[in-house]
Amino acid sequence: MASRIPQEFINQVLSRTDIIELIQSRIKLTRRGQNHHGLCPFHQEKSPSFSANHSKQFYYCFGCGASGNAIGFIMQHDQLEFRDAVEYLANQLGLELPVDDNDDNSILYKQLFTIMQEANMYYQKQLRQSQDAKEYLIARGLDGVIAKTFNIGYVPDGWHNLGQQFTTDQQQQQLSQAGMLKEKSGRHYDTFRHRIMFPIRNTRGQVTGFGGRSIDQSTPKYLNSPETLIFHKNEELFGLYEAKLLNKQCARLIVVEGYMDVISLHQFGITQAVATLGTAINRNHIQKLLRYTNHVIFCFD
């Protein structure tokens, strides 16, 4: 778990955020007296029932009852979790979330997210250089645009492709902690080999793990990252970040079986598709889905 955000920092973010400017960056407001009014972004209406007050730094909708401060608005409008909403507002103010120097997990979180993004960039570069990998994706009906949208990559055959790109002891340790390298007899070797690589991103767009699809007859056909500090496959939904990015409001989410199902649907304009990571749908998945929509469709083979 990430460390708790100090209440003093939350108060600072709220006190420095202008809720009117924040809301106006997303919906049109008209000032009438002390309040600003507009059409509520949280339910369908023809006459404005949404209002925000500058002095109180508070919003309220008389139609649906939505209310709160700047953090609450961002959470509901941008479909962010609390920590992500605070971090977004802090970034707008030029502030960074405080990190406890004694909190090893918080420091390691940042390190693992950084090394995973670097691995992601390496895999994308390898895809651009591999004719076999590109032909495989073309044969599966995917184009370059969708490959870029999902940051699809490739890792060549071999035991040390990734390890040879990140050679310091610290990098090797971080890759091992992120599940990207395995160790045997004191030596590291790559977890993924000769596979199309699908980065699994959390709702903030950070790479937490990978799914690898073999492009020959090697088994298993699909291989996921192991459980790590930042990756828990029973809680993640592939494609949820992309669905949020491409849909201002998710009227519905369609749960399908695998990576290729999600990507193929997105390519044909059905951008609200997500998938579990080779696991049965569970309570954690349902709770996460219901943060973004009240209409969930299950579409399994």
mmCIF file of C-alpha atoms in Angstrom:
data_model
loop_
_atom_site.group_PDB
_atom_site.id
_atom_site.type_symbol
_atom_site.label_atom_id
_atom_site.label_comp_id
_atom_site.label_asym_id
_atom_site.label_seq_id
_atom_site.Cartn_x
_atom_site.Cartn_y
_atom_site.Cartn_z
ATOM 1 C CA MET A 1 0.000 0.000 0.000
ATOM 2 C CA ALA A 2 1.187 3.537 -0.733
ATOM 3 C CA SER A 3 1.748 5.773 2.254
ATOM 4 C CA ARG A 4 -1.086 7.977 3.493
ATOM 5 C CA ILE A 5 -1.182 11.549 2.208
ATOM 6 C CA PRO A 6 -0.793 13.957 5.146
ATOM 7 C CA GLN A 7 -3.963 15.932 5.889
ATOM 8 C CA GLU A 8 -1.914 19.130 5.939
ATOM 9 C CA PHE A 9 -0.939 18.545 2.311
ATOM 10 C CA ILE A 10 -4.550 17.831 1.309
ATOM 11 C CA ASN A 11 -5.633 21.071 2.974
ATOM 12 C CA GLN A 12 -2.894 22.952 1.125
ATOM 13 C CA VAL A 13 -4.036 21.557 -2.227
ATOM 14 C CA LEU A 14 -7.650 22.497 -1.523
ATOM 15 C CA SER A 15 -6.814 25.980 -0.311
ATOM 16 C CA ARG A 16 -4.734 26.737 -3.412
ATOM 17 C CA THR A 17 -7.140 25.225 -5.949
ATOM 18 C CA ASP A 18 -9.790 27.525 -7.427
ATOM 19 C CA ILE A 19 -12.807 25.269 -7.773
ATOM 20 C CA ILE A 20 -14.464 27.608 -10.284
ATOM 21 C CA GLU A 21 -11.466 27.526 -12.626
ATOM 22 C CA LEU A 22 -11.246 23.770 -12.201
ATOM 23 C CA ILE A 23 -14.899 23.157 -13.062
ATOM 24 C CA GLN A 24 -14.892 25.693 -15.906
ATOM 25 C CA SER A 25 -12.056 23.758 -17.533
ATOM 26 C CA ARG A 26 -14.562 20.919 -17.951
ATOM 27 C CA ILE A 27 -18.050 22.440 -18.223
ATOM 28 C CA LYS A 28 -19.523 25.855 -19.025
ATOM 29 C CA LEU A 29 -20.523 27.954 -16.008
ATOM 30 C CA THR A 30 -22.420 31.247 -15.858
ATOM 31 C CA ARG A 31 -22.100 33.530 -12.865
ATOM 32 C CA ARG A 32 -25.260 34.641 -11.088
ATOM 33 C CA GLY A 33 -24.608 36.472 -7.859
ATOM 34 C CA GLN A 34 -22.216 34.555 -5.628
ATOM 35 C CA ASN A 35 -22.736 31.263 -7.448
ATOM 36 C CA HIS A 36 -21.771 29.892 -10.829
ATOM 37 C CA HIS A 37 -24.380 27.736 -12.591
ATOM 38 C CA GLY A 38 -24.322 25.205 -15.383
ATOM 39 C CA LEU A 39 -25.623 21.906 -16.687
ATOM 40 C CA CYS A 40 -24.681 19.095 -14.336
ATOM 41 C CA PRO A 41 -21.980 16.824 -15.810
ATOM 42 C CA PHE A 42 -23.168 13.913 -13.661
ATOM 43 C CA HIS A 43 -26.690 13.449 -15.038
ATOM 44 C CA GLN A 44 -28.685 14.394 -18.106
ATOM 45 C CA GLU A 45 -30.638 17.663 -17.797
ATOM 46 C CA LYS A 46 -31.901 20.520 -19.965
ATOM 47 C CA SER A 47 -32.108 23.234 -17.304
ATOM 48 C CA PRO A 48 -29.063 24.036 -15.140
ATOM 49 C CA SER A 49 -29.281 22.673 -11.600
ATOM 50 C CA PHE A 50 -25.547 22.557 -10.924
ATOM 51 C CA SER A 51 -23.913 25.354 -8.963
ATOM 52 C CA ALA A 52 -20.488 26.119 -7.534
ATOM 53 C CA ASN A 53 -19.501 28.718 -4.956
ATOM 54 C CA HIS A 54 -16.107 30.418 -5.026
ATOM 55 C CA SER A 55 -15.973 31.523 -1.401
ATOM 56 C CA LYS A 56 -17.089 28.142 -0.089
ATOM 57 C CA GLN A 57 -15.042 26.221 -2.695
ATOM 58 C CA PHE A 58 -17.941 23.800 -2.963
ATOM 59 C CA TYR A 59 -20.272 22.491 -5.677
ATOM 60 C CA TYR A 60 -23.794 21.086 -5.469
ATOM 61 C CA CYS A 61 -26.385 19.759 -7.908
ATOM 62 C CA PHE A 62 -30.033 20.185 -6.945
ATOM 63 C CA GLY A 63 -30.987 17.594 -9.536
ATOM 64 C CA CYS A 64 -28.902 14.547 -8.618
ATOM 65 C CA GLY A 65 -27.417 15.593 -5.271
ATOM 66 C CA ALA A 66 -23.778 15.448 -6.368
ATOM 67 C CA SER A 67 -21.675 17.659 -4.115
ATOM 68 C CA GLY A 68 -18.208 18.163 -2.738
ATOM 69 C CA ASN A 69 -14.946 20.060 -2.982
ATOM 70 C CA ALA A 70 -12.337 20.166 -5.753
ATOM 71 C CA ILE A 71 -11.035 16.703 -4.946
ATOM 72 C CA GLY A 72 -14.541 15.256 -5.010
ATOM 73 C CA PHE A 73 -15.283 16.908 -8.347
ATOM 74 C CA ILE A 74 -12.160 15.529 -9.994
ATOM 75 C CA MET A 75 -12.806 12.072 -8.562
ATOM 76 C CA GLN A 76 -16.348 12.013 -9.929
ATOM 77 C CA HIS A 77 -15.822 13.839 -13.226
ATOM 78 C CA ASP A 78 -12.461 12.336 -14.242
ATOM 79 C CA GLN A 79 -13.227 8.985 -12.596
ATOM 80 C CA LEU A 80 -10.134 9.003 -10.419
ATOM 81 C CA GLU A 81 -9.459 7.426 -7.076
ATOM 82 C CA PHE A 82 -8.763 9.719 -4.123
ATOM 83 C CA ARG A 83 -4.968 9.553 -4.235
ATOM 84 C CA ASP A 84 -4.897 10.068 -7.992
ATOM 85 C CA ALA A 85 -7.221 13.078 -7.709
ATOM 86 C CA VAL A 86 -5.036 14.710 -5.064
ATOM 87 C CA GLU A 87 -1.932 14.058 -7.142
ATOM 88 C CA TYR A 88 -3.565 15.536 -10.264
ATOM 89 C CA LEU A 89 -4.526 18.753 -8.442
ATOM 90 C CA ALA A 90 -1.105 18.926 -6.806
ATOM 91 C CA ASN A 91 0.589 18.659 -10.197
ATOM 92 C CA GLN A 92 -1.551 21.547 -11.489
ATOM 93 C CA LEU A 93 -0.151 23.620 -8.628
ATOM 94 C CA GLY A 94 3.437 22.515 -9.196
ATOM 95 C CA LEU A 95 3.441 20.411 -6.043
ATOM 96 C CA GLU A 96 4.599 16.833 -5.520
ATOM 97 C CA LEU A 97 2.999 14.368 -3.180
ATOM 98 C CA PRO A 98 5.111 14.213 -0.036
ATOM 99 C CA VAL A 99 7.151 11.047 0.351
ATOM 100 C CA ASP A 100 8.251 9.853 3.754
ATOM 101 C CA ASP A 101 11.993 9.208 3.441
ATOM 102 C CA ASN A 102 11.558 6.425 5.973
ATOM 103 C CA ASP A 103 8.789 4.762 3.963
ATOM 104 C CA ASP A 104 10.682 2.190 1.903
ATOM 105 C CA ASN A 105 7.536 1.086 0.081
ATOM 106 C CA SER A 106 6.759 4.598 -1.210
ATOM 107 C CA ILE A 107 10.291 4.958 -2.573
ATOM 108 C CA LEU A 108 10.225 1.478 -4.110
ATOM 109 C CA TYR A 109 6.825 2.182 -5.707
ATOM 110 C CA LYS A 110 8.306 5.091 -7.667
ATOM 111 C CA GLN A 111 11.368 3.087 -8.654
ATOM 112 C CA LEU A 112 9.316 0.147 -9.916
ATOM 113 C CA PHE A 113 6.948 2.341 -11.924
ATOM 114 C CA THR A 114 9.957 4.052 -13.515
ATOM 115 C CA ILE A 115 11.755 0.825 -14.466
ATOM 116 C CA MET A 116 8.534 -0.690 -15.826
ATOM 117 C CA GLN A 117 7.967 2.308 -18.095
ATOM 118 C CA GLU A 118 11.549 2.010 -19.336
ATOM 119 C CA ALA A 119 10.988 -1.695 -20.047
ATOM 120 C CA ASN A 120 7.784 -0.763 -21.863
ATOM 121 C CA MET A 121 9.670 1.659 -24.113
ATOM 122 C CA TYR A 122 12.310 -0.981 -24.820
ATOM 123 C CA TYR A 123 9.662 -3.529 -25.881
ATOM 124 C CA GLN A 124 7.991 -0.992 -28.199
ATOM 125 C CA LYS A 125 11.354 -0.293 -29.842
ATOM 126 C CA GLN A 126 11.896 -4.016 -30.369
ATOM 127 C CA LEU A 127 8.507 -4.335 -32.056
ATOM 128 C CA ARG A 128 9.387 -1.605 -34.547
ATOM 129 C CA GLN A 129 12.578 -3.512 -35.402
ATOM 130 C CA SER A 130 11.040 -6.987 -35.724
ATOM 131 C CA GLN A 131 9.449 -7.899 -39.047
ATOM 132 C CA ASP A 132 8.192 -11.229 -37.668
ATOM 133 C CA ALA A 133 6.393 -9.550 -34.759
ATOM 134 C CA LYS A 134 4.828 -6.911 -36.988
ATOM 135 C CA GLU A 135 3.654 -9.552 -39.469
ATOM 136 C CA TYR A 136 2.105 -11.514 -36.612
ATOM 137 C CA LEU A 137 0.071 -8.489 -35.485
ATOM 138 C CA ILE A 138 -0.960 -7.681 -39.050
ATOM 139 C CA ALA A 139 -2.108 -11.279 -39.488
ATOM 140 C CA ARG A 140 -4.228 -10.848 -36.360
ATOM 141 C CA GLY A 141 -5.851 -7.798 -37.947
ATOM 142 C CA LEU A 142 -4.152 -5.066 -35.898
ATOM 143 C CA ASP A 143 -2.779 -1.833 -37.330
ATOM 144 C CA GLY A 144 -0.064 0.538 -36.181
ATOM 145 C CA VAL A 145 -2.483 3.038 -34.662
ATOM 146 C CA ILE A 146 -4.009 0.555 -32.250
ATOM 147 C CA ALA A 147 -0.571 -0.852 -31.439
ATOM 148 C CA LYS A 148 0.527 2.635 -30.421
ATOM 149 C CA THR A 149 -2.660 3.253 -28.420
ATOM 150 C CA PHE A 150 -1.999 0.167 -26.304
ATOM 151 C CA ASN A 151 1.809 0.512 -26.313
ATOM 152 C CA ILE A 152 2.144 -2.999 -27.728
ATOM 153 C CA GLY A 153 5.731 -4.262 -27.796
ATOM 154 C CA TYR A 154 7.818 -7.331 -28.470
ATOM 155 C CA VAL A 155 10.661 -9.179 -26.774
ATOM 156 C CA PRO A 156 12.942 -11.308 -28.966
ATOM 157 C CA ASP A 157 13.895 -14.878 -28.209
ATOM 158 C CA GLY A 158 16.746 -15.247 -25.754
ATOM 159 C CA TRP A 159 17.403 -15.311 -22.032
ATOM 160 C CA HIS A 160 19.010 -11.913 -21.503
ATOM 161 C CA ASN A 161 17.445 -9.335 -23.856
ATOM 162 C CA LEU A 162 15.947 -7.140 -21.138
ATOM 163 C CA GLY A 163 18.708 -7.813 -18.635
ATOM 164 C CA GLN A 164 21.348 -6.629 -21.070
ATOM 165 C CA GLN A 165 19.585 -3.270 -21.439
ATOM 166 C CA PHE A 166 19.565 -2.537 -17.698
ATOM 167 C CA THR A 167 22.914 -3.593 -16.373
ATOM 168 C CA THR A 168 23.438 -1.851 -13.028
ATOM 169 C CA ASP A 169 22.895 -3.810 -9.834
ATOM 170 C CA GLN A 170 20.091 -1.412 -8.844
ATOM 171 C CA GLN A 171 18.288 -1.822 -12.173
ATOM 172 C CA GLN A 172 18.634 -5.600 -12.052
ATOM 173 C CA GLN A 173 17.238 -5.634 -8.525
ATOM 174 C CA GLN A 174 14.294 -3.418 -9.508
ATOM 175 C CA LEU A 175 13.499 -5.559 -12.553
ATOM 176 C CA SER A 176 13.609 -8.628 -10.348
ATOM 177 C CA GLN A 177 11.268 -7.001 -7.810
ATOM 178 C CA ALA A 178 8.952 -6.028 -10.678
ATOM 179 C CA GLY A 179 8.837 -9.642 -11.869
ATOM 180 C CA MET A 180 10.645 -8.935 -15.144
ATOM 181 C CA LEU A 181 13.785 -10.900 -14.281
ATOM 182 C CA LYS A 182 14.132 -14.244 -12.549
ATOM 183 C CA GLU A 183 17.161 -15.481 -10.686
ATOM 184 C CA LYS A 184 18.803 -18.898 -10.773
ATOM 185 C CA SER A 185 22.202 -19.877 -9.419
ATOM 186 C CA GLY A 186 23.028 -16.229 -8.795
ATOM 187 C CA ARG A 187 22.280 -15.143 -12.373
ATOM 188 C CA HIS A 188 19.319 -13.232 -13.761
ATOM 189 C CA TYR A 189 17.360 -14.181 -16.871
ATOM 190 C CA ASP A 190 14.328 -12.661 -18.606
ATOM 191 C CA THR A 191 10.844 -13.677 -17.498
ATOM 192 C CA PHE A 192 9.437 -13.011 -20.995
ATOM 193 C CA ARG A 193 11.010 -14.362 -24.181
ATOM 194 C CA HIS A 194 9.854 -14.301 -27.831
ATOM 195 C CA ARG A 195 6.476 -12.756 -27.068
ATOM 196 C CA ILE A 196 4.216 -9.902 -28.067
ATOM 197 C CA MET A 197 4.133 -7.691 -24.968
ATOM 198 C CA PHE A 198 0.971 -6.004 -23.706
ATOM 199 C CA PRO A 199 1.626 -3.456 -20.940
ATOM 200 C CA ILE A 200 -0.960 -3.581 -18.162
ATOM 201 C CA ARG A 201 -1.618 -0.042 -16.974
ATOM 202 C CA ASN A 202 -3.397 1.139 -13.864
ATOM 203 C CA THR A 203 -6.034 3.862 -13.995
ATOM 204 C CA ARG A 204 -3.281 6.492 -13.880
ATOM 205 C CA GLY A 205 -1.604 5.035 -16.960
ATOM 206 C CA GLN A 206 1.371 3.610 -15.070
ATOM 207 C CA VAL A 207 2.676 0.237 -16.215
ATOM 208 C CA THR A 208 2.248 -2.250 -13.370
ATOM 209 C CA GLY A 209 2.852 -5.487 -15.260
ATOM 210 C CA PHE A 210 2.848 -7.182 -18.647
ATOM 211 C CA GLY A 211 1.027 -9.877 -20.506
ATOM 212 C CA GLY A 212 3.084 -11.758 -23.065
ATOM 213 C CA ARG A 213 1.615 -13.705 -26.003
ATOM 214 C CA SER A 214 3.847 -16.288 -27.688
ATOM 215 C CA ILE A 215 4.089 -15.934 -31.466
ATOM 216 C CA ASP A 216 5.038 -19.551 -32.049
ATOM 217 C CA GLN A 217 3.906 -22.838 -30.497
ATOM 218 C CA SER A 218 5.692 -22.329 -27.161
ATOM 219 C CA THR A 219 3.665 -22.606 -23.974
ATOM 220 C CA PRO A 220 2.024 -21.120 -22.115
ATOM 221 C CA LYS A 221 0.327 -19.174 -24.910
ATOM 222 C CA TYR A 222 -0.214 -16.235 -22.534
ATOM 223 C CA LEU A 223 2.069 -15.362 -19.640
ATOM 224 C CA ASN A 224 1.372 -12.630 -17.096
ATOM 225 C CA SER A 225 3.722 -10.842 -14.747
ATOM 226 C CA PRO A 226 3.907 -12.440 -11.302
ATOM 227 C CA GLU A 227 2.443 -10.748 -8.240
ATOM 228 C CA THR A 228 4.589 -7.820 -7.122
ATOM 229 C CA LEU A 229 4.370 -4.743 -4.941
ATOM 230 C CA ILE A 230 2.676 -2.840 -7.776
ATOM 231 C CA PHE A 231 0.910 -5.643 -9.676
ATOM 232 C CA HIS A 232 -2.024 -7.731 -8.434
ATOM 233 C CA LYS A 233 -3.742 -9.505 -11.308
ATOM 234 C CA ASN A 234 -6.889 -10.236 -9.306
ATOM 235 C CA GLU A 235 -7.487 -6.482 -9.073
ATOM 236 C CA GLU A 236 -6.471 -5.262 -12.546
ATOM 237 C CA LEU A 237 -8.574 -4.864 -15.693
ATOM 238 C CA PHE A 238 -6.746 -4.660 -18.994
ATOM 239 C CA GLY A 239 -7.981 -1.766 -21.134
ATOM 240 C CA LEU A 240 -9.631 0.198 -18.313
ATOM 241 C CA TYR A 241 -7.096 3.019 -18.578
ATOM 242 C CA GLU A 242 -7.631 3.245 -22.342
ATOM 243 C CA ALA A 243 -11.426 3.119 -21.918
ATOM 244 C CA LYS A 244 -11.255 6.024 -19.444
ATOM 245 C CA LEU A 245 -8.903 7.940 -21.722
ATOM 246 C CA LEU A 246 -11.134 7.583 -24.786
ATOM 247 C CA ASN A 247 -14.516 8.028 -23.096
ATOM 248 C CA LYS A 248 -15.288 11.107 -21.030
ATOM 249 C CA GLN A 249 -18.120 9.211 -19.381
ATOM 250 C CA CYS A 250 -18.343 5.422 -19.532
ATOM 251 C CA ALA A 251 -22.020 4.768 -20.168
ATOM 252 C CA ARG A 252 -21.156 1.087 -20.058
ATOM 253 C CA LEU A 253 -18.164 -1.222 -19.798
ATOM 254 C CA ILE A 254 -17.936 -4.499 -21.704
ATOM 255 C CA VAL A 255 -15.927 -7.243 -20.014
ATOM 256 C CA VAL A 256 -14.379 -9.696 -22.486
ATOM 257 C CA GLU A 257 -11.878 -12.507 -22.072
ATOM 258 C CA GLY A 258 -8.470 -11.425 -23.287
ATOM 259 C CA TYR A 259 -6.029 -8.809 -24.483
ATOM 260 C CA MET A 260 -6.685 -9.354 -28.179
ATOM 261 C CA ASP A 261 -10.462 -9.203 -27.651
ATOM 262 C CA VAL A 262 -10.124 -5.795 -26.003
ATOM 263 C CA ILE A 263 -7.731 -4.423 -28.607
ATOM 264 C CA SER A 264 -9.753 -5.706 -31.569
ATOM 265 C CA LEU A 265 -12.942 -4.153 -30.208
ATOM 266 C CA HIS A 266 -11.167 -0.835 -29.651
ATOM 267 C CA GLN A 267 -9.875 -0.917 -33.212
ATOM 268 C CA PHE A 268 -13.466 -1.188 -34.453
ATOM 269 C CA GLY A 269 -14.630 1.721 -32.323
ATOM 270 C CA ILE A 270 -15.915 -0.185 -29.288
ATOM 271 C CA THR A 271 -13.650 1.620 -26.849
ATOM 272 C CA GLN A 272 -15.372 0.591 -23.622
ATOM 273 C CA ALA A 273 -14.045 -2.978 -23.601
ATOM 274 C CA VAL A 274 -11.905 -4.334 -20.753
ATOM 275 C CA ALA A 275 -10.688 -7.780 -19.725
ATOM 276 C CA THR A 276 -9.569 -9.664 -16.668
ATOM 277 C CA LEU A 277 -6.028 -11.029 -16.747
ATOM 278 C CA GLY A 278 -6.722 -14.714 -17.227
ATOM 279 C CA THR A 279 -8.663 -14.914 -13.976
ATOM 280 C CA ALA A 280 -12.330 -15.365 -13.185
ATOM 281 C CA ILE A 281 -14.266 -12.150 -12.567
ATOM 282 C CA ASN A 282 -14.275 -11.418 -8.840
ATOM 283 C CA ARG A 283 -15.510 -8.936 -6.231
ATOM 284 C CA ASN A 284 -12.497 -6.656 -6.715
ATOM 285 C CA HIS A 285 -13.133 -6.416 -10.436
ATOM 286 C CA ILE A 286 -16.825 -5.687 -9.942
ATOM 287 C CA GLN A 287 -16.128 -2.981 -7.379
ATOM 288 C CA LYS A 288 -13.616 -1.336 -9.714
ATOM 289 C CA LEU A 289 -16.006 -1.481 -12.679
ATOM 290 C CA LEU A 290 -18.794 0.114 -10.666
ATOM 291 C CA ARG A 291 -16.596 3.117 -9.896
ATOM 292 C CA TYR A 292 -16.877 4.086 -13.546
ATOM 293 C CA THR A 293 -20.286 2.872 -14.705
ATOM 294 C CA ASN A 294 -23.551 1.365 -13.523
ATOM 295 C CA HIS A 295 -23.940 -0.677 -16.707
ATOM 296 C CA VAL A 296 -21.605 -3.679 -17.057
ATOM 297 C CA ILE A 297 -21.925 -6.170 -19.924
ATOM 298 C CA PHE A 298 -20.172 -9.544 -19.735
ATOM 299 C CA CYS A 299 -19.241 -10.998 -23.116
ATOM 300 C CA PHE A 300 -17.405 -14.314 -22.716
ATOM 301 C CA ASP A 301 -16.867 -17.181 -25.162
#
